[in-house]
Amino acid sequence: MAEKYFTPEIETMPRDEIKKLQSERLVKQIKNVYENVEPYRKKMDAAGVKPEDIHGIEDLHLLPFTTKDDLRDEYPYGMLARPLSDCVRIQSTSGTTGKRVVAFYTQNDIDMWDECCARAITAVGGTKDDVVQVCYGYGLFTGGPGLNGGSHKVGSLTLPMSSGNTDRQLQFMQDLKATILCCTPSYAEYLAESAINTGAIDNIHIKAGIFGAEAWTEEMRRDIENKFGRGMKAYDIYGLTEITGPGVAFECSDQGGMHVNEDYFIAEIIDPKTGEVLPYGSKGELVFTTIAKEAFPMIRYRTRDICVLSDSQCPCGRTHVRMSKPMGRTDDMLIIRGVNVFPSQIETVLLEQGYEANYQIIVDRVNNSDTIDVNVEMTPEKFTDNLGKVADMEKQLVSALKSMLGIFAKVHLVAPRTIARSEGKAVRIIDNRKL
Ligand code: DLL
């Protein structure tokens, strides 16, 4: 299949031209926020930086960072760069950690966001002849509205399903012959499982999935692709409410990282401890500056997502830098008895051992020592009520987890489909330590 682009002149722009475009937009944006957003002006004054000091992207590092706490402090209107009467929409973070943040959009901001999602849909082979089933939540969460807007822009037939009601999802998927599925990877897995169990899978023709909003692994990708079968491909999409929503970065046919929409967002990787900017190829915290957003510009916003950026040439012909899958967050990283543990490491072990990504991690502190328990669903194939066998399987997982994490984690195998499924982001961690 020849690679298709939604905005070819931008998506394949030579890198020096992208940098020039970014520099021009950055200079304008900094002048704009200094004049119109008091918290940015105050921070820049405190750091001794004036808009005149910013001549291009080479000066970006001079600017202070913005954090989620800044947005919470300025809730709801403090970070607005436009009069409220110019705004047409709000969206809000899903709030898996802490208090919600509210983001504002002008009509131009919505158009830009839709375009980002249209690029993502086109990159997975979507055209006006496709039927795009969107089962991300609609409402304050950005998943549904973002992919919905992108699908309209491409001209595809859009099924605005929102999340939940799996039977109805599968019914529409069959009856309306959906070809592109947009939802969280954990829900995609659940939909595929349910389709297999009910036999619906024989009438399903999903050719591509656009899955994001939560961490997932390469193993899970293969698993979802195998479950849907017929050559179906699962693609990653990344975004966050503060920056716009889904479509900040998206995967192409290469499935080797997500292209950041660099005409709208400048990505940096920093050392989360020192704030120092790290070169491409280094692992660190992802930071974004929005250079075209009107209502709610973000300057050097710290995402807390840990990843790697690469400017290596992509076989798809796109020139925008690629980000790796987030490898965890600076804040959901669990420290168990001094050891850093990422839920994605546990997931990798489970999938390698033939389980599915249906698990829950429970962390507690007993007698001043951290404990970690992992509840894991048996697959129907592995399911047995022979307690001896279950104990053996648990032992095997304990030892695989030990070699991955370096610490002991208690494993409890539970019957298939007994861990509550989420229709949005999966709730993987219950930390009872209240640290
Ligand atoms: O999750 C936006 C989104 C919707 C992205 C649909 C993709 C698809 P928030 O609720 O603000 O926005 O959460 C943002 O989710 O900082 C990451 O930690 C995580 N995240 C988003 N996409 C991915 C991904 C939406 N592809 C936070 N892989 C981000 C891993 C992701 N984590």
Short mmCIF file of C-alpha atoms and ligand atoms in Angstrom, two decimals:
data_model
loop_
_atom_site.label_atom_id
_atom_site.label_comp_id
_atom_site.label_asym_id
_atom_site.label_seq_id
_atom_site.Cartn_x
_atom_site.Cartn_y
_atom_site.Cartn_z
CA MET A 1 0.00 0.00 0.00
CA ALA A 2 1.41 3.40 -0.98
CA GLU A 3 1.75 5.64 2.06
CA LYS A 4 -0.95 8.29 2.23
CA TYR A 5 -0.66 11.62 4.02
CA PHE A 6 -3.42 13.97 5.10
CA THR A 7 -1.20 17.08 4.84
CA PRO A 8 1.67 15.89 2.61
CA GLU A 9 3.47 19.23 2.30
CA ILE A 10 3.70 19.52 6.09
CA GLU A 11 4.14 15.86 7.02
CA THR A 12 7.07 15.36 4.62
CA MET A 13 8.59 18.84 4.95
CA PRO A 14 12.41 18.86 5.03
CA ARG A 15 13.68 19.11 8.61
CA ASP A 16 15.38 22.48 8.19
CA GLU A 17 12.08 23.94 6.97
CA ILE A 18 10.21 22.42 9.90
CA LYS A 19 12.69 24.04 12.27
CA LYS A 20 12.25 27.39 10.51
CA LEU A 21 8.47 27.12 10.78
CA GLN A 22 8.73 26.17 14.46
CA SER A 23 11.04 29.10 15.16
CA GLU A 24 8.70 31.62 13.53
CA ARG A 25 5.69 30.28 15.40
CA LEU A 26 7.54 30.05 18.71
CA VAL A 27 8.64 33.71 18.60
CA LYS A 28 5.03 34.77 17.97
CA GLN A 29 3.62 32.48 20.64
CA ILE A 30 6.02 33.71 23.32
CA LYS A 31 5.18 37.33 22.57
CA ASN A 32 1.50 36.36 22.75
CA VAL A 33 1.68 34.58 26.12
CA TYR A 34 3.88 37.30 27.64
CA GLU A 35 1.31 39.92 26.70
CA ASN A 36 -1.84 37.93 27.43
CA VAL A 37 -1.22 35.32 30.15
CA GLU A 38 -0.19 36.72 33.50
CA PRO A 39 1.26 33.49 34.99
CA TYR A 40 3.59 33.13 31.97
CA ARG A 41 4.63 36.78 32.20
CA LYS A 42 5.36 36.41 35.93
CA LYS A 43 7.39 33.23 35.41
CA MET A 44 9.39 34.75 32.57
CA ASP A 45 10.05 37.89 34.59
CA ALA A 46 11.21 35.78 37.54
CA ALA A 47 13.55 33.88 35.21
CA GLY A 48 14.80 37.13 33.66
CA VAL A 49 13.63 36.19 30.14
CA LYS A 50 11.92 38.66 27.83
CA PRO A 51 10.10 37.83 24.58
CA GLU A 52 12.93 39.64 22.70
CA ASP A 53 15.38 37.00 23.99
CA ILE A 54 13.55 34.27 22.05
CA HIS A 55 14.75 34.30 18.45
CA GLY A 56 13.94 30.71 17.56
CA ILE A 57 13.88 27.13 18.80
CA GLU A 58 17.53 27.40 19.86
CA ASP A 59 16.33 29.70 22.68
CA LEU A 60 13.51 27.47 23.88
CA HIS A 61 15.63 26.15 26.76
CA LEU A 62 15.72 29.64 28.30
CA LEU A 63 12.00 29.52 29.07
CA PRO A 64 10.60 28.25 32.37
CA PHE A 65 8.68 24.96 32.49
CA THR A 66 4.92 24.70 33.05
CA THR A 67 3.57 21.92 35.27
CA LYS A 68 0.21 20.40 36.09
CA ASP A 69 0.38 22.19 39.45
CA ASP A 70 0.58 25.53 37.64
CA LEU A 71 -2.63 24.64 35.80
CA ARG A 72 -4.33 23.57 39.01
CA ASP A 73 -3.29 26.81 40.71
CA GLU A 74 -4.76 28.82 37.82
CA TYR A 75 -7.97 26.77 37.58
CA PRO A 76 -10.13 27.52 35.71
CA TYR A 77 -9.35 30.66 33.68
CA GLY A 78 -5.85 31.77 34.71
CA MET A 79 -3.97 30.32 31.72
CA LEU A 80 -6.36 31.61 29.06
CA ALA A 81 -4.68 33.60 26.27
CA ARG A 82 -7.94 34.63 24.61
CA PRO A 83 -11.17 36.16 25.93
CA LEU A 84 -13.56 33.45 27.07
CA SER A 85 -16.00 34.64 24.39
CA ASP A 86 -13.54 33.42 21.70
CA CYS A 87 -13.58 29.89 23.17
CA VAL A 88 -16.01 27.29 21.87
CA ARG A 89 -15.15 24.16 23.88
CA ILE A 90 -13.66 22.85 27.08
CA GLN A 91 -12.26 19.38 27.68
CA SER A 92 -10.83 17.96 30.85
CA THR A 93 -8.21 15.45 31.92
CA SER A 94 -9.38 12.01 32.88
CA GLY A 95 -7.93 12.61 36.32
CA THR A 96 -6.31 9.24 36.98
CA THR A 97 -4.00 11.25 39.24
CA GLY A 98 -5.08 14.27 41.26
CA LYS A 99 -7.52 17.09 40.52
CA ARG A 100 -8.85 17.68 37.03
CA VAL A 101 -7.38 20.23 34.66
CA VAL A 102 -9.63 22.14 32.27
CA ALA A 103 -8.41 23.02 28.76
CA PHE A 104 -10.02 25.60 26.44
CA TYR A 105 -10.27 25.66 22.64
CA THR A 106 -11.12 28.28 20.04
CA GLN A 107 -12.63 27.06 16.76
CA ASN A 108 -9.15 27.27 15.19
CA ASP A 109 -7.80 25.10 18.01
CA ILE A 110 -10.50 22.49 17.33
CA ASP A 111 -9.72 22.58 13.58
CA MET A 112 -6.02 22.04 14.30
CA TRP A 113 -6.78 19.15 16.65
CA ASP A 114 -9.13 17.54 14.13
CA GLU A 115 -6.38 17.84 11.54
CA CYS A 116 -3.91 16.06 13.84
CA CYS A 117 -6.38 13.18 14.24
CA ALA A 118 -7.11 13.17 10.51
CA ARG A 119 -3.38 12.70 9.90
CA ALA A 120 -3.43 9.75 12.33
CA ILE A 121 -6.41 8.11 10.60
CA THR A 122 -4.87 8.64 7.15
CA ALA A 123 -1.57 7.18 8.39
CA VAL A 124 -3.28 3.86 9.22
CA GLY A 125 -4.80 3.76 5.72
CA GLY A 126 -8.10 5.50 6.51
CA THR A 127 -10.00 7.20 3.65
CA LYS A 128 -13.50 8.54 3.00
CA ASP A 129 -14.53 4.97 2.20
CA ASP A 130 -13.82 3.75 5.73
CA VAL A 131 -16.22 3.30 8.61
CA VAL A 132 -14.56 4.54 11.78
CA GLN A 133 -15.96 3.20 15.05
CA VAL A 134 -14.98 5.51 17.88
CA CYS A 135 -15.37 3.85 21.27
CA TYR A 136 -13.26 6.25 23.26
CA GLY A 137 -15.42 8.10 25.76
CA TYR A 138 -17.22 11.20 24.50
CA GLY A 139 -17.64 14.12 26.82
CA LEU A 140 -14.96 15.82 28.85
CA PHE A 141 -12.41 13.14 27.90
CA THR A 142 -10.64 14.08 24.67
CA GLY A 143 -10.54 10.59 23.11
CA GLY A 144 -14.03 10.53 21.58
CA PRO A 145 -14.26 14.15 20.39
CA GLY A 146 -10.69 14.06 18.96
CA LEU A 147 -11.00 10.95 16.81
CA ASN A 148 -14.56 11.92 15.91
CA GLY A 149 -13.33 15.25 14.52
CA GLY A 150 -10.45 13.56 12.69
CA SER A 151 -12.75 11.01 11.11
CA HIS A 152 -15.09 13.77 9.87
CA LYS A 153 -12.14 15.65 8.40
CA VAL A 154 -11.02 12.57 6.49
CA GLY A 155 -14.61 12.14 5.31
CA SER A 156 -15.01 8.65 6.76
CA LEU A 157 -18.37 7.44 8.02
CA THR A 158 -18.09 8.01 11.76
CA LEU A 159 -19.78 5.78 14.35
CA PRO A 160 -19.76 7.88 17.54
CA MET A 161 -20.26 4.91 19.86
CA SER A 162 -18.50 6.27 22.94
CA SER A 163 -17.35 3.70 25.48
CA GLY A 164 -19.28 0.82 27.01
CA ASN A 165 -22.07 -1.53 26.01
CA THR A 166 -19.86 -4.17 24.44
CA ASP A 167 -22.76 -6.11 22.90
CA ARG A 168 -23.93 -3.02 21.03
CA GLN A 169 -20.36 -2.21 19.97
CA LEU A 170 -20.01 -5.66 18.42
CA GLN A 171 -23.45 -5.49 16.82
CA PHE A 172 -22.70 -2.16 15.09
CA MET A 173 -19.19 -3.30 14.20
CA GLN A 174 -20.76 -6.15 12.24
CA ASP A 175 -23.91 -4.49 10.89
CA LEU A 176 -22.22 -1.28 9.75
CA LYS A 177 -19.03 -3.03 8.65
CA ALA A 178 -16.63 -0.90 10.66
CA THR A 179 -13.10 -0.96 9.25
CA ILE A 180 -11.21 1.24 11.72
CA LEU A 181 -11.53 0.92 15.49
CA CYS A 182 -10.55 3.69 17.89
CA CYS A 183 -10.42 2.90 21.63
CA THR A 184 -8.03 2.17 24.47
CA PRO A 185 -5.83 -0.90 23.86
CA SER A 186 -7.29 -2.65 26.91
CA TYR A 187 -10.80 -2.19 25.57
CA ALA A 188 -9.69 -3.33 22.10
CA GLU A 189 -8.44 -6.52 23.69
CA TYR A 190 -11.72 -6.98 25.53
CA LEU A 191 -13.78 -6.32 22.39
CA ALA A 192 -11.69 -8.87 20.46
CA GLU A 193 -12.06 -11.44 23.25
CA SER A 194 -15.81 -10.91 23.41
CA ALA A 195 -16.07 -11.15 19.62
CA ILE A 196 -14.22 -14.46 19.71
CA ASN A 197 -16.36 -15.81 22.55
CA THR A 198 -19.63 -14.90 20.86
CA GLY A 199 -18.53 -15.91 17.36
CA ALA A 200 -19.03 -12.33 16.13
CA ILE A 201 -15.39 -12.30 15.04
CA ASP A 202 -16.31 -14.09 11.79
CA ASN A 203 -18.34 -11.06 10.67
CA ILE A 204 -15.88 -8.39 11.75
CA HIS A 205 -13.71 -6.56 9.23
CA ILE A 206 -11.61 -4.19 11.30
CA LYS A 207 -8.42 -3.56 9.30
CA ALA A 208 -6.76 -1.07 11.61
CA GLY A 209 -7.02 0.09 15.21
CA ILE A 210 -5.93 3.42 16.67
CA PHE A 211 -5.23 2.69 20.29
CA GLY A 212 -3.88 5.01 22.94
CA ALA A 213 -4.56 6.93 26.15
CA GLU A 214 -2.76 4.32 28.26
CA ALA A 215 0.48 2.37 28.22
CA TRP A 216 0.61 -0.84 26.21
CA THR A 217 3.32 -3.14 25.02
CA GLU A 218 4.50 -4.67 21.74
CA GLU A 219 3.29 -8.05 23.04
CA MET A 220 -0.17 -6.60 23.52
CA ARG A 221 -0.06 -5.17 20.00
CA ARG A 222 0.65 -8.62 18.55
CA ASP A 223 -2.02 -10.15 20.73
CA ILE A 224 -4.71 -7.70 19.56
CA GLU A 225 -3.64 -8.11 15.91
CA ASN A 226 -3.83 -11.89 16.20
CA LYS A 227 -7.21 -11.81 17.91
CA PHE A 228 -8.81 -9.64 15.22
CA GLY A 229 -6.95 -11.58 12.53
CA ARG A 230 -7.31 -11.02 8.74
CA GLY A 231 -4.11 -8.91 8.75
CA MET A 232 -5.54 -6.32 11.15
CA LYS A 233 -2.93 -3.80 12.34
CA ALA A 234 -2.88 -2.06 15.71
CA TYR A 235 -1.41 1.46 15.84
CA ASP A 236 -0.51 3.66 18.74
CA ILE A 237 -1.69 7.24 19.21
CA TYR A 238 -0.54 9.62 21.91
CA GLY A 239 -1.81 12.82 23.37
CA LEU A 240 -2.80 14.67 26.48
CA THR A 241 -5.59 17.10 27.26
CA GLU A 242 -3.29 19.95 28.21
CA ILE A 243 -1.62 19.90 24.78
CA THR A 244 -4.80 19.18 22.77
CA GLY A 245 -5.89 15.52 23.19
CA PRO A 246 -5.17 12.49 21.00
CA GLY A 247 -3.13 13.19 17.88
CA VAL A 248 -0.20 15.03 19.44
CA ALA A 249 1.73 12.08 17.96
CA PHE A 250 0.62 9.07 15.92
CA GLU A 251 2.02 5.92 14.41
CA CYS A 252 2.47 5.32 10.69
CA SER A 253 2.70 2.10 8.66
CA ASP A 254 6.20 1.52 10.07
CA GLN A 255 4.76 0.97 13.59
CA GLY A 256 8.10 2.12 14.93
CA GLY A 257 7.25 5.13 17.08
CA MET A 258 4.81 8.03 16.86
CA HIS A 259 5.40 11.10 14.67
CA VAL A 260 4.91 14.29 16.67
CA ASN A 261 2.89 16.89 14.74
CA GLU A 262 5.84 19.24 14.79
CA ASP A 263 4.20 22.11 12.96
CA TYR A 264 1.99 22.51 16.03
CA PHE A 265 4.04 21.08 18.90
CA ILE A 266 7.73 21.28 19.76
CA ALA A 267 8.89 18.20 21.67
CA GLU A 268 11.89 18.12 24.00
CA ILE A 269 13.32 15.45 26.27
CA ILE A 270 14.66 16.61 29.60
CA ASP A 271 16.31 15.08 32.60
CA PRO A 272 13.39 15.06 35.06
CA LYS A 273 15.69 15.78 37.99
CA THR A 274 17.76 18.67 36.61
CA GLY A 275 15.55 20.00 33.81
CA GLU A 276 18.51 19.82 31.42
CA VAL A 277 17.59 19.26 27.75
CA LEU A 278 18.86 15.88 26.51
CA PRO A 279 19.79 15.01 22.91
CA TYR A 280 17.58 12.84 20.69
CA GLY A 281 18.04 9.17 21.59
CA SER A 282 18.15 9.85 25.35
CA LYS A 283 15.48 8.60 27.69
CA GLY A 284 13.84 11.31 29.77
CA GLU A 285 10.70 13.32 30.42
CA LEU A 286 8.77 14.53 27.41
CA VAL A 287 8.06 18.28 27.30
CA PHE A 288 5.81 20.05 24.80
CA THR A 289 5.41 23.64 23.64
CA THR A 290 2.30 24.42 21.60
CA ILE A 291 3.21 26.94 18.91
CA ALA A 292 -0.12 27.41 17.17
CA LYS A 293 -2.75 26.97 19.88
CA GLU A 294 -4.79 30.09 20.57
CA ALA A 295 -6.89 29.67 23.73
CA PHE A 296 -4.68 27.58 25.97
CA PRO A 297 -1.03 27.72 24.90
CA MET A 298 1.35 25.52 26.83
CA ILE A 299 4.97 26.56 27.12
CA ARG A 300 7.44 23.78 27.94
CA TYR A 301 4.71 21.68 29.55
CA ARG A 302 6.12 18.77 31.53
CA THR A 303 4.11 15.68 30.61
CA ARG A 304 5.70 13.36 33.22
CA ASP A 305 5.80 10.74 30.47
CA ILE A 306 9.15 9.08 30.04
CA CYS A 307 10.18 8.33 26.48
CA VAL A 308 12.83 8.69 23.78
CA LEU A 309 12.69 10.98 20.71
CA SER A 310 14.27 10.04 17.42
CA ASP A 311 14.88 12.08 14.27
CA SER A 312 16.04 9.07 12.26
CA GLN A 313 14.56 8.81 8.78
CA CYS A 314 11.24 6.96 8.74
CA PRO A 315 10.46 4.60 5.85
CA CYS A 316 6.96 6.15 5.63
CA GLY A 317 8.44 9.40 4.29
CA ARG A 318 7.24 11.57 7.17
CA THR A 319 9.96 13.85 8.46
CA HIS A 320 8.54 14.74 11.86
CA VAL A 321 10.41 13.33 14.88
CA ARG A 322 9.11 10.14 16.42
CA MET A 323 8.53 9.45 20.10
CA SER A 324 8.80 5.95 21.52
CA LYS A 325 5.92 4.45 23.43
CA PRO A 326 5.90 6.11 26.85
CA MET A 327 7.93 3.83 29.12
CA GLY A 328 6.20 4.94 32.28
CA ARG A 329 5.62 8.21 34.02
CA THR A 330 7.77 10.14 36.38
CA ASP A 331 4.85 9.91 38.77
CA ASP A 332 3.23 6.47 38.36
CA MET A 333 6.51 4.76 38.70
CA LEU A 334 6.13 2.64 41.80
CA ILE A 335 9.02 2.48 44.23
CA ILE A 336 8.74 -0.83 46.04
CA ARG A 337 11.27 -1.37 48.78
CA GLY A 338 13.52 1.10 46.98
CA VAL A 339 13.18 -0.57 43.60
CA ASN A 340 11.64 1.31 40.67
CA VAL A 341 8.81 -0.73 39.19
CA PHE A 342 6.84 0.17 36.09
CA PRO A 343 3.47 -1.53 35.53
CA SER A 344 4.54 -2.07 31.89
CA GLN A 345 7.33 -4.40 33.10
CA ILE A 346 4.80 -6.56 34.91
CA GLU A 347 2.58 -6.58 31.85
CA THR A 348 5.47 -7.72 29.66
CA VAL A 349 6.10 -10.71 31.95
CA LEU A 350 2.43 -11.70 31.97
CA LEU A 351 2.15 -11.60 28.20
CA GLU A 352 5.44 -13.49 27.77
CA GLN A 353 4.08 -16.17 30.08
CA GLY A 354 0.93 -16.56 28.00
CA TYR A 355 -1.45 -14.53 30.15
CA GLU A 356 -3.43 -11.53 29.02
CA ALA A 357 -3.11 -7.96 30.12
CA ASN A 358 -5.91 -8.33 32.63
CA TYR A 359 -4.25 -7.72 35.94
CA GLN A 360 -4.23 -5.46 38.94
CA ILE A 361 -1.28 -4.42 41.05
CA ILE A 362 -1.95 -3.81 44.73
CA VAL A 363 0.74 -2.08 46.70
CA ASP A 364 0.64 -1.79 50.47
CA ARG A 365 2.90 -1.21 53.46
CA VAL A 366 2.88 -3.82 56.22
CA ASN A 367 5.17 -3.47 59.25
CA ASN A 368 7.05 -0.67 57.48
CA SER A 369 7.81 -2.83 54.51
CA ASP A 370 6.26 -2.49 51.05
CA THR A 371 4.26 -5.39 49.67
CA ILE A 372 3.22 -5.92 46.09
CA ASP A 373 0.44 -8.28 45.06
CA VAL A 374 -0.46 -8.94 41.47
CA ASN A 375 -3.90 -10.34 40.67
CA VAL A 376 -3.78 -12.02 37.29
CA GLU A 377 -6.62 -13.46 35.31
CA MET A 378 -6.14 -16.97 33.97
CA THR A 379 -6.96 -17.31 30.31
CA PRO A 380 -9.77 -19.78 29.52
CA GLU A 381 -7.05 -22.15 28.18
CA LYS A 382 -5.05 -21.98 31.37
CA PHE A 383 -8.05 -22.08 33.68
CA THR A 384 -8.14 -25.00 36.10
CA ASP A 385 -9.67 -25.65 39.52
CA ASN A 386 -6.86 -28.01 40.44
CA LEU A 387 -5.30 -26.07 43.33
CA GLY A 388 -1.95 -27.78 43.00
CA LYS A 389 -1.69 -26.71 39.39
CA VAL A 390 -2.74 -23.16 40.22
CA ALA A 391 -0.03 -22.99 42.90
CA ASP A 392 2.57 -24.18 40.39
CA MET A 393 1.49 -21.58 37.85
CA GLU A 394 1.64 -18.86 40.51
CA LYS A 395 5.16 -19.95 41.48
CA GLN A 396 6.27 -19.76 37.88
CA LEU A 397 4.95 -16.19 37.55
CA VAL A 398 6.56 -15.15 40.84
CA SER A 399 9.92 -16.29 39.57
CA ALA A 400 9.48 -14.61 36.15
CA LEU A 401 8.49 -11.37 37.89
CA LYS A 402 11.46 -11.67 40.25
CA SER A 403 13.88 -11.86 37.37
CA MET A 404 12.26 -8.88 35.60
CA LEU A 405 11.80 -6.60 38.63
CA GLY A 406 14.45 -7.83 41.00
CA ILE A 407 11.91 -8.09 43.83
CA PHE A 408 9.36 -10.58 45.15
CA ALA A 409 5.78 -9.95 44.12
CA LYS A 410 2.97 -12.17 45.39
CA VAL A 411 0.82 -13.52 42.55
CA HIS A 412 -2.84 -14.51 42.80
CA LEU A 413 -4.36 -16.24 39.82
CA VAL A 414 -8.05 -15.58 39.47
CA ALA A 415 -10.72 -17.03 37.19
CA PRO A 416 -11.15 -15.61 33.68
CA ARG A 417 -13.15 -12.37 33.45
CA THR A 418 -13.23 -11.68 37.18
CA ILE A 419 -11.12 -8.52 37.19
CA ALA A 420 -13.41 -5.55 36.52
CA ARG A 421 -12.99 -4.31 32.93
CA SER A 422 -12.71 -0.66 32.28
CA GLU A 423 -14.33 0.94 29.28
CA GLY A 424 -11.85 3.76 29.42
CA LYS A 425 -8.40 3.65 30.89
CA ALA A 426 -7.71 0.41 32.77
CA VAL A 427 -7.23 0.81 36.53
CA ARG A 428 -4.04 -1.18 36.97
CA ILE A 429 -2.61 0.07 40.22
CA ILE A 430 -4.11 0.31 43.68
CA ASP A 431 -1.58 1.90 45.97
CA ASN A 432 -2.79 1.65 49.57
CA ARG A 433 0.39 3.07 51.06
CA LYS A 434 -0.82 6.70 50.96
CA LEU A 435 2.80 7.86 50.66
O1 DLL B 1 -5.43 10.18 27.21
C1 DLL B 1 -5.64 11.65 25.28
C2 DLL B 1 -5.77 10.47 24.38
C3 DLL B 1 -7.02 9.98 24.06
C4 DLL B 1 -4.64 9.91 23.81
C5 DLL B 1 -7.15 8.92 23.18
C6 DLL B 1 -4.75 8.85 22.92
C7 DLL B 1 -6.01 8.36 22.61
P1 DLL B 1 -5.35 12.49 29.12
O2 DLL B 1 -6.55 11.89 29.69
O3 DLL B 1 -5.06 13.92 29.42
O4 DLL B 1 -5.38 12.44 27.54
O5 DLL B 1 -4.11 11.60 29.54
C8 DLL B 1 -2.82 11.88 29.06
O6 DLL B 1 -2.27 9.51 29.07
O7 DLL B 1 0.28 11.96 29.60
C9 DLL B 1 0.09 9.58 29.04
O8 DLL B 1 0.56 9.33 30.34
C10 DLL B 1 -1.14 8.72 28.78
N1 DLL B 1 -1.16 8.34 27.36
C11 DLL B 1 -1.82 8.91 26.34
N2 DLL B 1 -1.59 8.24 25.19
C12 DLL B 1 -0.75 7.22 25.49
C13 DLL B 1 -0.14 6.17 24.75
C14 DLL B 1 -5.47 11.32 26.76
N3 DLL B 1 -0.35 6.01 23.46
C15 DLL B 1 -1.85 10.82 29.53
N4 DLL B 1 0.68 5.32 25.42
C16 DLL B 1 -0.47 10.99 28.92
C17 DLL B 1 0.91 5.46 26.74
C18 DLL B 1 -0.46 7.29 26.89
N5 DLL B 1 0.36 6.41 27.49
#
